[in-house]
XYZ file of C-alpha atoms in Angstrom:
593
model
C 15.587 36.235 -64.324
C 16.355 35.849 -60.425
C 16.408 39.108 -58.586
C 16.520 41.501 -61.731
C 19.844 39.559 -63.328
C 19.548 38.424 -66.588
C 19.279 34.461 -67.423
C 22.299 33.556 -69.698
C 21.009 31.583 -73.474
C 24.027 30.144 -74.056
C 25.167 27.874 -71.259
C 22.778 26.126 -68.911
C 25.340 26.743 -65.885
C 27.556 29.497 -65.884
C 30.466 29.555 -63.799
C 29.880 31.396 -60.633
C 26.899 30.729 -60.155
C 26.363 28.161 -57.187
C 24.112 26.720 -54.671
C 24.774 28.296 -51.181
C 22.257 25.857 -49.222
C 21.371 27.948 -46.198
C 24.259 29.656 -45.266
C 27.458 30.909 -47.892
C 29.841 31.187 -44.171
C 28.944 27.911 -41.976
C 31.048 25.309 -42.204
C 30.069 21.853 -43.401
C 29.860 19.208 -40.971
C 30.451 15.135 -41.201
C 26.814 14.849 -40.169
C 25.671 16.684 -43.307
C 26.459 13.248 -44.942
C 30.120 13.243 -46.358
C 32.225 10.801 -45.562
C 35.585 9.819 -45.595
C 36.604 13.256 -45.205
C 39.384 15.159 -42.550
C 37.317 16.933 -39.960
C 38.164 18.948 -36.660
C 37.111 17.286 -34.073
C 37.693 20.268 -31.058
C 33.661 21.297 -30.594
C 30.849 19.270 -30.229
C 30.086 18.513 -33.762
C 33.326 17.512 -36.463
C 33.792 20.341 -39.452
C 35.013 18.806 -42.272
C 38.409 20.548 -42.750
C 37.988 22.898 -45.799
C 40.589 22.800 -47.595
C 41.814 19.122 -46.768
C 45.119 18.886 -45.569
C 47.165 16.417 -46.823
C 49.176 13.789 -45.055
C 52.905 15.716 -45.568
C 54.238 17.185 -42.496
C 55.143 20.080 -44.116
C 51.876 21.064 -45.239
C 51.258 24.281 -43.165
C 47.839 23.083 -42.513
C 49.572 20.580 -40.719
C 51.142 22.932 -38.250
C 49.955 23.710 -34.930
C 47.456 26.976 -34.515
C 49.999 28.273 -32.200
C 52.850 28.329 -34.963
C 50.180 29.416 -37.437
C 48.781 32.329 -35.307
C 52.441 33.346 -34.630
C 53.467 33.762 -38.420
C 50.008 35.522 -38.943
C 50.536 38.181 -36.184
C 54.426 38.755 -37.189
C 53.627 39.579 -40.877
C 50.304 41.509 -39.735
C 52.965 43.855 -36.949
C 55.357 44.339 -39.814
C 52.532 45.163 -42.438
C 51.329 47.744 -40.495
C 55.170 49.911 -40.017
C 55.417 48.740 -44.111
C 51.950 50.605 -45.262
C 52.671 53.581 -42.571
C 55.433 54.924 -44.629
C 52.672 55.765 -47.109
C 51.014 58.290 -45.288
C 53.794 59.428 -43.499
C 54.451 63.036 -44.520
C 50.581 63.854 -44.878
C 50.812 65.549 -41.055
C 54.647 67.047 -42.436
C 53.711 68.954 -45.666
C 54.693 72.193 -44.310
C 57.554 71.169 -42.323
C 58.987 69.435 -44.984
C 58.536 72.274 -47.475
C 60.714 74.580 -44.987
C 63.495 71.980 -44.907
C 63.816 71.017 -48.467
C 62.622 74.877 -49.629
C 60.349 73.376 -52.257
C 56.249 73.970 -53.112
C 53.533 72.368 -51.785
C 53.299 70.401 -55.215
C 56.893 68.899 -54.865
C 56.202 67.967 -51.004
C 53.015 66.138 -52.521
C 54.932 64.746 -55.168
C 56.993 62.266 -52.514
C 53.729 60.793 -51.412
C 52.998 59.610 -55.086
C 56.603 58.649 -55.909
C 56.016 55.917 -53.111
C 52.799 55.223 -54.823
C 54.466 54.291 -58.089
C 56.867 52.297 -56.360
C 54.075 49.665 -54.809
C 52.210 49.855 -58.281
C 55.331 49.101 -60.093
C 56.935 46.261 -57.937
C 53.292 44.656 -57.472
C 53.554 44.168 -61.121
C 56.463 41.938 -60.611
C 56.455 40.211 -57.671
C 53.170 38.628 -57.757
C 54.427 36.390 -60.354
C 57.773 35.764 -58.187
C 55.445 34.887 -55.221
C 52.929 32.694 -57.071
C 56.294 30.513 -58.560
C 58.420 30.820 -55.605
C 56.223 31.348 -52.778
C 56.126 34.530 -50.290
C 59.073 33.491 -47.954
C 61.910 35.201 -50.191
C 59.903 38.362 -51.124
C 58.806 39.250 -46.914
C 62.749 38.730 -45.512
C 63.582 40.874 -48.674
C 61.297 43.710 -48.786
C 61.727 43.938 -44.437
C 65.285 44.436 -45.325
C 64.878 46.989 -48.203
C 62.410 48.496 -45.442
C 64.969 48.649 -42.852
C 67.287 50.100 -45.557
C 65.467 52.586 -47.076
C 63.517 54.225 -44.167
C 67.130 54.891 -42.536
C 67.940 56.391 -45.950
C 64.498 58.541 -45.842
C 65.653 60.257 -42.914
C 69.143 60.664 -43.756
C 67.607 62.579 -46.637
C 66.653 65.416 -44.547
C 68.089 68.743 -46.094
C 66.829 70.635 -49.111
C 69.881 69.560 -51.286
C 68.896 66.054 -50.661
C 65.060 66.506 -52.143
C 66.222 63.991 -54.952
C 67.051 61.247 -52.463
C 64.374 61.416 -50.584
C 62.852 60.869 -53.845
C 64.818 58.037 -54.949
C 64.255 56.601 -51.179
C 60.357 57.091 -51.638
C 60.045 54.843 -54.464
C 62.596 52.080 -52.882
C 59.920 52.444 -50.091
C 57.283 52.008 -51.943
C 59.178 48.485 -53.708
C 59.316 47.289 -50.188
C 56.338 47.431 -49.071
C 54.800 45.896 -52.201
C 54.735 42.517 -50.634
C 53.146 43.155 -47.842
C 50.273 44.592 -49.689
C 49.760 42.009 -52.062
C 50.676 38.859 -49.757
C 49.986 39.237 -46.254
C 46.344 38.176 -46.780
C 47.337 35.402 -49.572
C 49.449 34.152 -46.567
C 46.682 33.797 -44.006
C 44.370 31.853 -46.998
C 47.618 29.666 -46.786
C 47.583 28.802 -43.210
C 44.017 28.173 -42.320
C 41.272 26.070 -42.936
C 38.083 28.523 -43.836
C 35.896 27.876 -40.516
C 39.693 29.458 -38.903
C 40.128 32.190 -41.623
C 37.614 34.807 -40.300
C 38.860 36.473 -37.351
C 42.307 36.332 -38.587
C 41.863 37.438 -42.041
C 39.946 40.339 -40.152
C 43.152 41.342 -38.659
C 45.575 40.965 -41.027
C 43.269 43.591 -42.888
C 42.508 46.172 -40.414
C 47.004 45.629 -40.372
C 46.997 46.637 -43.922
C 44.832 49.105 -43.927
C 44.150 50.642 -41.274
C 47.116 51.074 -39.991
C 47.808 53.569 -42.951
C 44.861 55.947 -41.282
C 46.603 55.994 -37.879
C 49.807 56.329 -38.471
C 49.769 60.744 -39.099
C 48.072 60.814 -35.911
C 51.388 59.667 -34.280
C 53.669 61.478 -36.617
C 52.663 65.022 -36.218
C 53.614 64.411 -32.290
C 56.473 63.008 -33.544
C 57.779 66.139 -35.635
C 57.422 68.506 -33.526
C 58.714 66.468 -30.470
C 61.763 65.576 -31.689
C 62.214 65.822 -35.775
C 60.679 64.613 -38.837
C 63.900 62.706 -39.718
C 62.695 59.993 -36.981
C 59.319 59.063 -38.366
C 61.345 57.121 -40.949
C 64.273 56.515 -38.571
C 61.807 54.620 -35.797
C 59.871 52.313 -38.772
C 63.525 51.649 -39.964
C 64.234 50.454 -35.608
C 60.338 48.676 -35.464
C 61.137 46.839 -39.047
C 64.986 45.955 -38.085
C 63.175 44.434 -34.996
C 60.611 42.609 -36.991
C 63.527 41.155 -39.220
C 64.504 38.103 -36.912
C 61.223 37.483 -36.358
C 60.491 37.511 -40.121
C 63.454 34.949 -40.901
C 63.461 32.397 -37.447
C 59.738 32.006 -37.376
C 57.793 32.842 -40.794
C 58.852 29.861 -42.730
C 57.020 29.134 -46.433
C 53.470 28.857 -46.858
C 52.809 28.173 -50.140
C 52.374 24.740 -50.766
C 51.532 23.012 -53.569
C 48.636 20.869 -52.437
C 46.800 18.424 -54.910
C 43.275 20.170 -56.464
C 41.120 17.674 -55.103
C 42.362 18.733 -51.359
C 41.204 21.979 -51.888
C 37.820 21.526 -51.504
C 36.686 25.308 -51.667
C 38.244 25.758 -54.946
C 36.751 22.471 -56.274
C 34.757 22.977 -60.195
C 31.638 21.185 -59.085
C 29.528 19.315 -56.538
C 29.786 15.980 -58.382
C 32.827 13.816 -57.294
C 35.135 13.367 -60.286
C 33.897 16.705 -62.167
C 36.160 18.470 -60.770
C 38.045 18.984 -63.533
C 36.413 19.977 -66.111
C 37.777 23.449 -67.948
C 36.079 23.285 -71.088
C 32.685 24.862 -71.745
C 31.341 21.862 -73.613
C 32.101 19.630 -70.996
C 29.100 20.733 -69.616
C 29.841 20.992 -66.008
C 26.535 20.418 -63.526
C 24.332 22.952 -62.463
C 25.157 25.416 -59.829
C 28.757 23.916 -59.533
C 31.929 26.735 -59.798
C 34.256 26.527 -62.504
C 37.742 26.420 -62.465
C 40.193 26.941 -65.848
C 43.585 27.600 -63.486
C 43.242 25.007 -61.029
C 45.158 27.945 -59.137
C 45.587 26.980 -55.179
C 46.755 29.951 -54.426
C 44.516 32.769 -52.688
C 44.456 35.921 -54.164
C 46.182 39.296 -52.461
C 43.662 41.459 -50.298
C 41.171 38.910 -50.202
C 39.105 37.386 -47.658
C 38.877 33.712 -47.164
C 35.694 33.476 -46.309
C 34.352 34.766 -49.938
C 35.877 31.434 -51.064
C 34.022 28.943 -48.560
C 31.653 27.414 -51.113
C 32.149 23.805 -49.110
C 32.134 20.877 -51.788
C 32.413 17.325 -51.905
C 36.482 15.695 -52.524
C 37.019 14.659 -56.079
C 37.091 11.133 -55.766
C 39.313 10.206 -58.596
C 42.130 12.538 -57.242
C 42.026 10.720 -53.760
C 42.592 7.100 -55.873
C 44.971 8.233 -57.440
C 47.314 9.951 -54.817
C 46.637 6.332 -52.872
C 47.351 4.810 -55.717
C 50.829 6.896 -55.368
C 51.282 5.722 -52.426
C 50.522 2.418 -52.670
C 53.330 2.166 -55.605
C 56.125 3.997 -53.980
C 57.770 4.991 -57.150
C 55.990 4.811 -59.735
C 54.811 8.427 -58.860
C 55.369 11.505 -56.739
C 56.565 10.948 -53.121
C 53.433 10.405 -51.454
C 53.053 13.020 -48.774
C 53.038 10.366 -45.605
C 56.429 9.107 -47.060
C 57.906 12.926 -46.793
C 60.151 13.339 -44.193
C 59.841 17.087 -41.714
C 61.929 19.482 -42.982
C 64.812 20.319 -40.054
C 64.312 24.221 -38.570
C 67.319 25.056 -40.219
C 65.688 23.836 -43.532
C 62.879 25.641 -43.130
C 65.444 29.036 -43.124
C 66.009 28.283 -46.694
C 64.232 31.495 -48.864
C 63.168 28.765 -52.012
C 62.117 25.379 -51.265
C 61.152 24.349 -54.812
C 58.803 25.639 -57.673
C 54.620 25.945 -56.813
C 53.990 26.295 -60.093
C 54.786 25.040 -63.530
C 53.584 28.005 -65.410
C 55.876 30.731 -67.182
C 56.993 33.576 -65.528
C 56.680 35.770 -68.442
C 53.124 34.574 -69.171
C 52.247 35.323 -65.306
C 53.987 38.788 -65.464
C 51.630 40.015 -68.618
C 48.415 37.911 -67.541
C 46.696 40.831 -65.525
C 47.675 43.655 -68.517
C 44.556 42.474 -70.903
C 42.057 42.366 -68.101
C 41.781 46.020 -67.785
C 39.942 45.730 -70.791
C 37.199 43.269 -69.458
C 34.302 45.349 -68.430
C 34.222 43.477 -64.673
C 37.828 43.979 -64.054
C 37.910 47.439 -64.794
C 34.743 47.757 -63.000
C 36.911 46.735 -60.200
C 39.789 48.729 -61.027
C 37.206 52.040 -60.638
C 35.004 51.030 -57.701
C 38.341 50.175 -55.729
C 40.598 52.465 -57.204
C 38.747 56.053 -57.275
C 38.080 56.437 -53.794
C 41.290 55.359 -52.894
C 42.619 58.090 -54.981
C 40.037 60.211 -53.623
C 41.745 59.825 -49.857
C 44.766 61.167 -51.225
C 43.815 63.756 -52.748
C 42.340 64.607 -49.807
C 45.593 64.217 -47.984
C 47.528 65.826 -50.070
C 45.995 69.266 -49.920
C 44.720 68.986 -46.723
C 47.273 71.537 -44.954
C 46.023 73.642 -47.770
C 43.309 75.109 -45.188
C 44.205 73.530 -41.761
C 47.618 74.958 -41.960
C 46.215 78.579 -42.419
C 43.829 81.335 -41.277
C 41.519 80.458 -39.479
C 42.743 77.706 -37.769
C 46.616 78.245 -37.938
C 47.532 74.174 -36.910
C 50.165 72.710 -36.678
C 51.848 69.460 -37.141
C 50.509 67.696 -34.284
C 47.191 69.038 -34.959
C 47.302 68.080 -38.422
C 48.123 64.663 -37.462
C 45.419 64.070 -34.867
C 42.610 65.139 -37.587
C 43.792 61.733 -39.167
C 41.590 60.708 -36.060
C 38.511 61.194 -38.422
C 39.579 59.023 -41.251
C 40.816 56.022 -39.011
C 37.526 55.937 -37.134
C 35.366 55.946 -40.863
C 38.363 52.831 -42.152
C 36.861 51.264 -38.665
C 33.085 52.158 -39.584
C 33.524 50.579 -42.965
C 35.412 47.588 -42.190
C 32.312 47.044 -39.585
C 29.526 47.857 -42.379
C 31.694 45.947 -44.823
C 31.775 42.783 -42.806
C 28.081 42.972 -41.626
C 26.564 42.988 -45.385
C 28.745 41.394 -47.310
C 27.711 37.789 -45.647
C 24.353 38.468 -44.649
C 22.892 39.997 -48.228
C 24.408 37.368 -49.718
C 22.324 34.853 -47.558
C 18.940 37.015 -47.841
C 19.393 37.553 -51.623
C 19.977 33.271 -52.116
C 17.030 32.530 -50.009
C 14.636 34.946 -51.995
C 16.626 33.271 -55.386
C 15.270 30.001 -54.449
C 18.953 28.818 -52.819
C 20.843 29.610 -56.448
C 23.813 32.047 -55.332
C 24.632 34.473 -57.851
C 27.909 36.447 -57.954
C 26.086 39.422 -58.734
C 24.564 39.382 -54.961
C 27.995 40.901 -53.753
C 27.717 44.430 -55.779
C 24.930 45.206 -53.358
C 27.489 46.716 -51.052
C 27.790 49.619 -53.833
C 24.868 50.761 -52.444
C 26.011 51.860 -49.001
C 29.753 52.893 -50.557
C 27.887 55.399 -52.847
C 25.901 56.928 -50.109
C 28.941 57.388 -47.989
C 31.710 57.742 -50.338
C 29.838 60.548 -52.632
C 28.087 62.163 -49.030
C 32.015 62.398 -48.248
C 33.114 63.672 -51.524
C 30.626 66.396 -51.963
C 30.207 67.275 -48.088
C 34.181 67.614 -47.768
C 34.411 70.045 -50.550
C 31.594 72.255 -48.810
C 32.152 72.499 -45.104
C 36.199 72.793 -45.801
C 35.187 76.001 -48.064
C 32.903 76.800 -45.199
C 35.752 76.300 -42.729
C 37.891 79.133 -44.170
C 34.707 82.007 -43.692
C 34.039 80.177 -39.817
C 30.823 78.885 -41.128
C 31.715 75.420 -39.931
C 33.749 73.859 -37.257
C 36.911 71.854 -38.080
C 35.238 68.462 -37.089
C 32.440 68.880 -39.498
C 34.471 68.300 -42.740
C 36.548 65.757 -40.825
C 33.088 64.100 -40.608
C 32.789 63.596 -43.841
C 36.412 62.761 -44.529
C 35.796 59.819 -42.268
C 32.733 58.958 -44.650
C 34.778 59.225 -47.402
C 37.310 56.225 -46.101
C 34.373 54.498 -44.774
C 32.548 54.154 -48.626
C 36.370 53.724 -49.887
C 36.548 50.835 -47.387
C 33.397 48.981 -48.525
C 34.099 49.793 -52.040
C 37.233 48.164 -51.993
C 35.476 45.139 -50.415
C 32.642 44.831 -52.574
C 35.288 44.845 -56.090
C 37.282 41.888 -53.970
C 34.561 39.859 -53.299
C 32.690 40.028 -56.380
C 35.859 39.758 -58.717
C 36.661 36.086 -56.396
C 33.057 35.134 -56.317
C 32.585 35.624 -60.206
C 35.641 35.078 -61.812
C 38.054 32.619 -59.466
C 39.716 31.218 -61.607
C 41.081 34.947 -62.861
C 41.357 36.153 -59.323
C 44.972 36.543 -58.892
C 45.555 38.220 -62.392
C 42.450 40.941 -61.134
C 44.265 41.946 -58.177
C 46.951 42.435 -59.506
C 45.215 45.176 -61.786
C 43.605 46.632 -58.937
C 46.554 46.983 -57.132
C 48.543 48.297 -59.849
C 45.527 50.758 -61.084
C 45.007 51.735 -57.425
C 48.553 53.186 -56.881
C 49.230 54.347 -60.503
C 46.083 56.542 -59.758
C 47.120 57.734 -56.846
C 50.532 58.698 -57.969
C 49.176 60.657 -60.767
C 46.547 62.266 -58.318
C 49.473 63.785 -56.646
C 50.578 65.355 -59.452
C 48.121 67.557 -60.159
C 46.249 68.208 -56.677
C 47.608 71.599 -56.015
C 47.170 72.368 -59.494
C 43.471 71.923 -59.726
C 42.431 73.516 -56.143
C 45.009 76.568 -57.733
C 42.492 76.734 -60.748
C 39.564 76.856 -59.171
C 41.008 79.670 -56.774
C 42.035 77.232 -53.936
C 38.411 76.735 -53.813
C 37.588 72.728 -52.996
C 33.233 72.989 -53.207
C 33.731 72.666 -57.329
C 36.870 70.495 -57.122
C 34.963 67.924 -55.317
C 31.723 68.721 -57.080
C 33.422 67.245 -60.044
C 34.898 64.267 -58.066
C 31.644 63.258 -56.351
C 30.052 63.266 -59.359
C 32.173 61.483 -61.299
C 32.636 58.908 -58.016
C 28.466 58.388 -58.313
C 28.818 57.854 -62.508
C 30.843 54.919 -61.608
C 28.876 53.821 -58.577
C 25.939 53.840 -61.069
C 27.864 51.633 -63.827
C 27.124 48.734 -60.978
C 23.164 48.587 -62.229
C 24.559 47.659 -66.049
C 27.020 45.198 -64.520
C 24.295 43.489 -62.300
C 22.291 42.978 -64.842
C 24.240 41.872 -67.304
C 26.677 40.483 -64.930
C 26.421 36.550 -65.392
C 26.110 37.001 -69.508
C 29.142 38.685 -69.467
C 30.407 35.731 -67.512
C 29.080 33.288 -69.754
C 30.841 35.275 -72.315
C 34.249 35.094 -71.167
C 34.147 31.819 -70.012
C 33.332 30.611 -73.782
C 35.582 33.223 -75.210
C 38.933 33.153 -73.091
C 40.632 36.279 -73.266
C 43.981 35.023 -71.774
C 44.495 32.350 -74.219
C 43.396 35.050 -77.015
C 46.177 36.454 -76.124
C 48.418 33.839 -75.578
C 48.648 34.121 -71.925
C 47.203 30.584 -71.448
């Protein structure tokens, strides 16, 4: 029993568990005693290149950092105007409820219809991206963005409430991609000793550009019109559109297994392989059913960087490839550089043989695994939470005693971009560094389970939030408290959402890789779906309880804590449940397989 997690009696290694050495996050280098291995040779000592590149021109490991860093920063700018459009009207609720003459319910309701839309279109174009790559779905959806946000704020007079509607959710379609693929994108184009500070950025792009944007738009509105908050990210993505299509070509690429040397089963050469669980894999090595290359949406690099030997029977045979000519694939060194105007194309072959259909369904039975749905809550709940909180915010900032308006509205957003920034910073300091102090006191044996530690600080700041918002805003009405005490804990609140929805990533690739893809998928779809639904009935609740919020978020807090609690069950039991799933596959129950 190592650390208070149960031993598993069926397996002697179950997948996940792994050997860290003395650091999870340090590259390896060619004087730890591989050989025959790719390294980067820029510093003082080589780093093995992790994953190994092959020897195809094309390979967008292959491409200089300059061309890399370029594609990274253009989808990261045109993430951030994509996710913006979600929060867009929070700073607006009661302009927009003079121009279109409808409730504060109905003004709420456009926030969620956009919600449904990313939930929705996740759903189907993971699949497309995983079998087709990325390149089709970001020149697409930075059209539809272009589109769409011109036909937002053409939709600006109460007989148009229903297009603005209709425009929400095409909004919401569009910026699905960027969501789901932006980070997948950067696991593409960097080895993992590169991933970090880039990964870093293309998620404060996703996210936290979603906290700052109402701080510009209530300036916006009552500068020149609420129509051009969606007019200017329909200018901003039009601009990012070129960009998009000269100089973001593909970068999925299907690379052989053994290359990938942080996805690799085991730390035995020519084990890689193995999928069944009476193959008896070694001890401490991770197991692989997919042999999936890809890296899953919203997730960091660095959780993956479990450095392992090459397979040595996959490098014989792809020289053995070579060394025929045709009696196999063409061997990367033979492949000729694809022209610029090639690399325009929006499909450049299949990465995967798989089904669509099968890929499209795969995620649907994992929301009844306990750790996926885990997931699903730890992410998805607070994330709700913050938009609840947006929606009924004008609720008491718009009224006596404070009597904003929209450009004060917009700058309280100050609060919850400065708690994304405190969590991304709390987020990033634990996750690495309990995972090294927890494998040290384990005797070096890394257990998946390490990662749910960062509950800990997301309940003490995400419930603080919860409960503290619904008092001091209460408070606010009477003059009891001043406005920046309940935007306090509204930044709390995004800071515990923040590391929740780090801790669910990292545990959910840590534990269960080879599933990865499929569980963000559910976590995006649960995420939204929640959040659309939350909008629903926001106004109605605070209306039962007397437009009180102390027992409205009395009841949310709590029920945020129940689930934060449902983490001691899951570390416990964690690694037999994934001994259990490994010998009992769920997917290929189901047919999925």
């Amino acid at each position: 029993m190592g650390l208070g997690i149960l031993e598993d009696v069926s397996m002697e290694h179950v997948p996940g568990t792994t050997r860290y050495f003395d650091d999870p996050e340090r590259p390896q280098y060619a004087a730890d005693g591989v050989e025959g291995l790719k390294c980067d040779t820029s510093g003082p000592v080589p780093i093995i290149l992790v994953p190994q590149p092959s020897d195809d021109p094309n390979d967008p490991l292959n491409w200089p950092l300059w061309k890399r860093d370029l594609i990274t920063f253009i989808l990261s700018i045109t993430a951030i105007f994509a996710t913006a459009l979600g929060p867009l009207l929070a700073a607006n609720t009661i302009t927009l409820t003079f121009a279109f003459t409808r409730p504060f319910s109905a003004i709420a309701e456009l926030t969620g219809w956009y919600l449904l839309g990313v939930g929705a279109a996740g759903f189907l174009f993971v699949p497309s991206g995983r079998i087709w790559g990325k390149r089709h779905l970001f020149v697409f959806s930075t059209i539809l963005l272009v589109i769409t946000s011109a036909w937002g704020g053409a939709s600006n007079t109460k007989e148009l409430y229903r297009s603005m509607v209709a425009a929400r959710v095409w909004q919401g379609i569009a910026t699905a991609p960027f969501e789901a693929f932006v980070n997948a994108a950067v696991g593409d184009l960097y080895y993992v000793h590169e991933r970090g500070k880039r990964m870093a950025f293309s998620n404060l792009a996703v996210f936290g550009g979603a906290f700052f944007t109402p701080i510009l738009v209530g300036k916006i509105t009552a500068t020149i019109g609420w129509p051009w908050t969606f007019y200017f990210i329909s200018i901003f993505c039009a601009a990012c559109l070129p960009a998009i299509f000269f100089f973001c070509p593909e970068t999925a690429y299907h690379r052989e297994a053994s290359l990938n040397l942080d996805m690799v089963a085991t730390d035995r050469p020519g084990t890689a392989n193995a999928k069944h669980p009476n193959e008896a894999p070694p001890p401490y090595g991770d197991t692989d059913r997919s042999g999936s290359t890809s890296t899953p949406p919203g997730t960091n690099g660095n959780a993956d960087a479990h450095v392992h030997e090459a397979d040595s029977a996959g490098f014989k045979e792809s020289r053995l490839h070579a060394e025929k000519g045709t009696s196999g694939p063409v061997p990367p060194a033979a492949r000729q550089k694809v022209t610029f105007r090639q690399s325009l194309a929006l499909f450049n072959g299949r990465k995967t043989d798989e089904s669509f259909w099968k890929l499209l369904f795969r995620p649907l039975p994992l929301f009844i695994h306990p750790a996926f749905l885990w997931a699903c809550l730890a992410q998805g709940l607070l994330i709700g939470w913050t938009v609840f909180i947006g929606v009924i915010m004008a609720q008491f900032f718009f009224g006596t005693p404070l009597w904003w308006n929209e450009v004060e509205t917009g700058y309280a957003y100050t609060a919850a971009f400065i708690g994304a920034i405190i969590g991304f910073i709390i987020a990033g300091g634990l996750a690495d560094w309990t995972a090294r102090v927890m494998t040290r006191w384990n005797n070096g044996v890394y257990e998946p389970e390490f990662r749910l530690v960062l509950i800990i600080p997301q309940m003490i700041l995400g419930c603080a939030g919860l409960y503290g918002w619904g008092i001091t805003v209460d408070g606010l009405l009477k003059d009891k408290y001043h406005y920046t005490v309940p935007m306090t804990f509204f930044a709390l609140e995004v800071a515990g959402m923040v590391i929740g929805a780090v801790a669910s990533s990292l545990y959910i690739v840590d534990a269960y890789r080879d599933l990865a893809i499929e569980g963000f998928t559910c976590m995006i779809i649960f995420k939204n779906i929640f959040s659309f639904a939350l909008t629903f009935k926001a106004f109605d609740w605070l209306i039962e309880n007397n437009t009180k919020a102390r027992p409205l978020f009395n009841a949310l807090g709590s029920v945020q804590l129940v689930v934060c609690l449902l983490t001691i069950p899951l570390y416990v039991y964690g690694k037999r449940l994934r001994s259990f799933s490994h010998r009992h596959d769920l997917l290929a129950a189901c047919g999925l397989r």
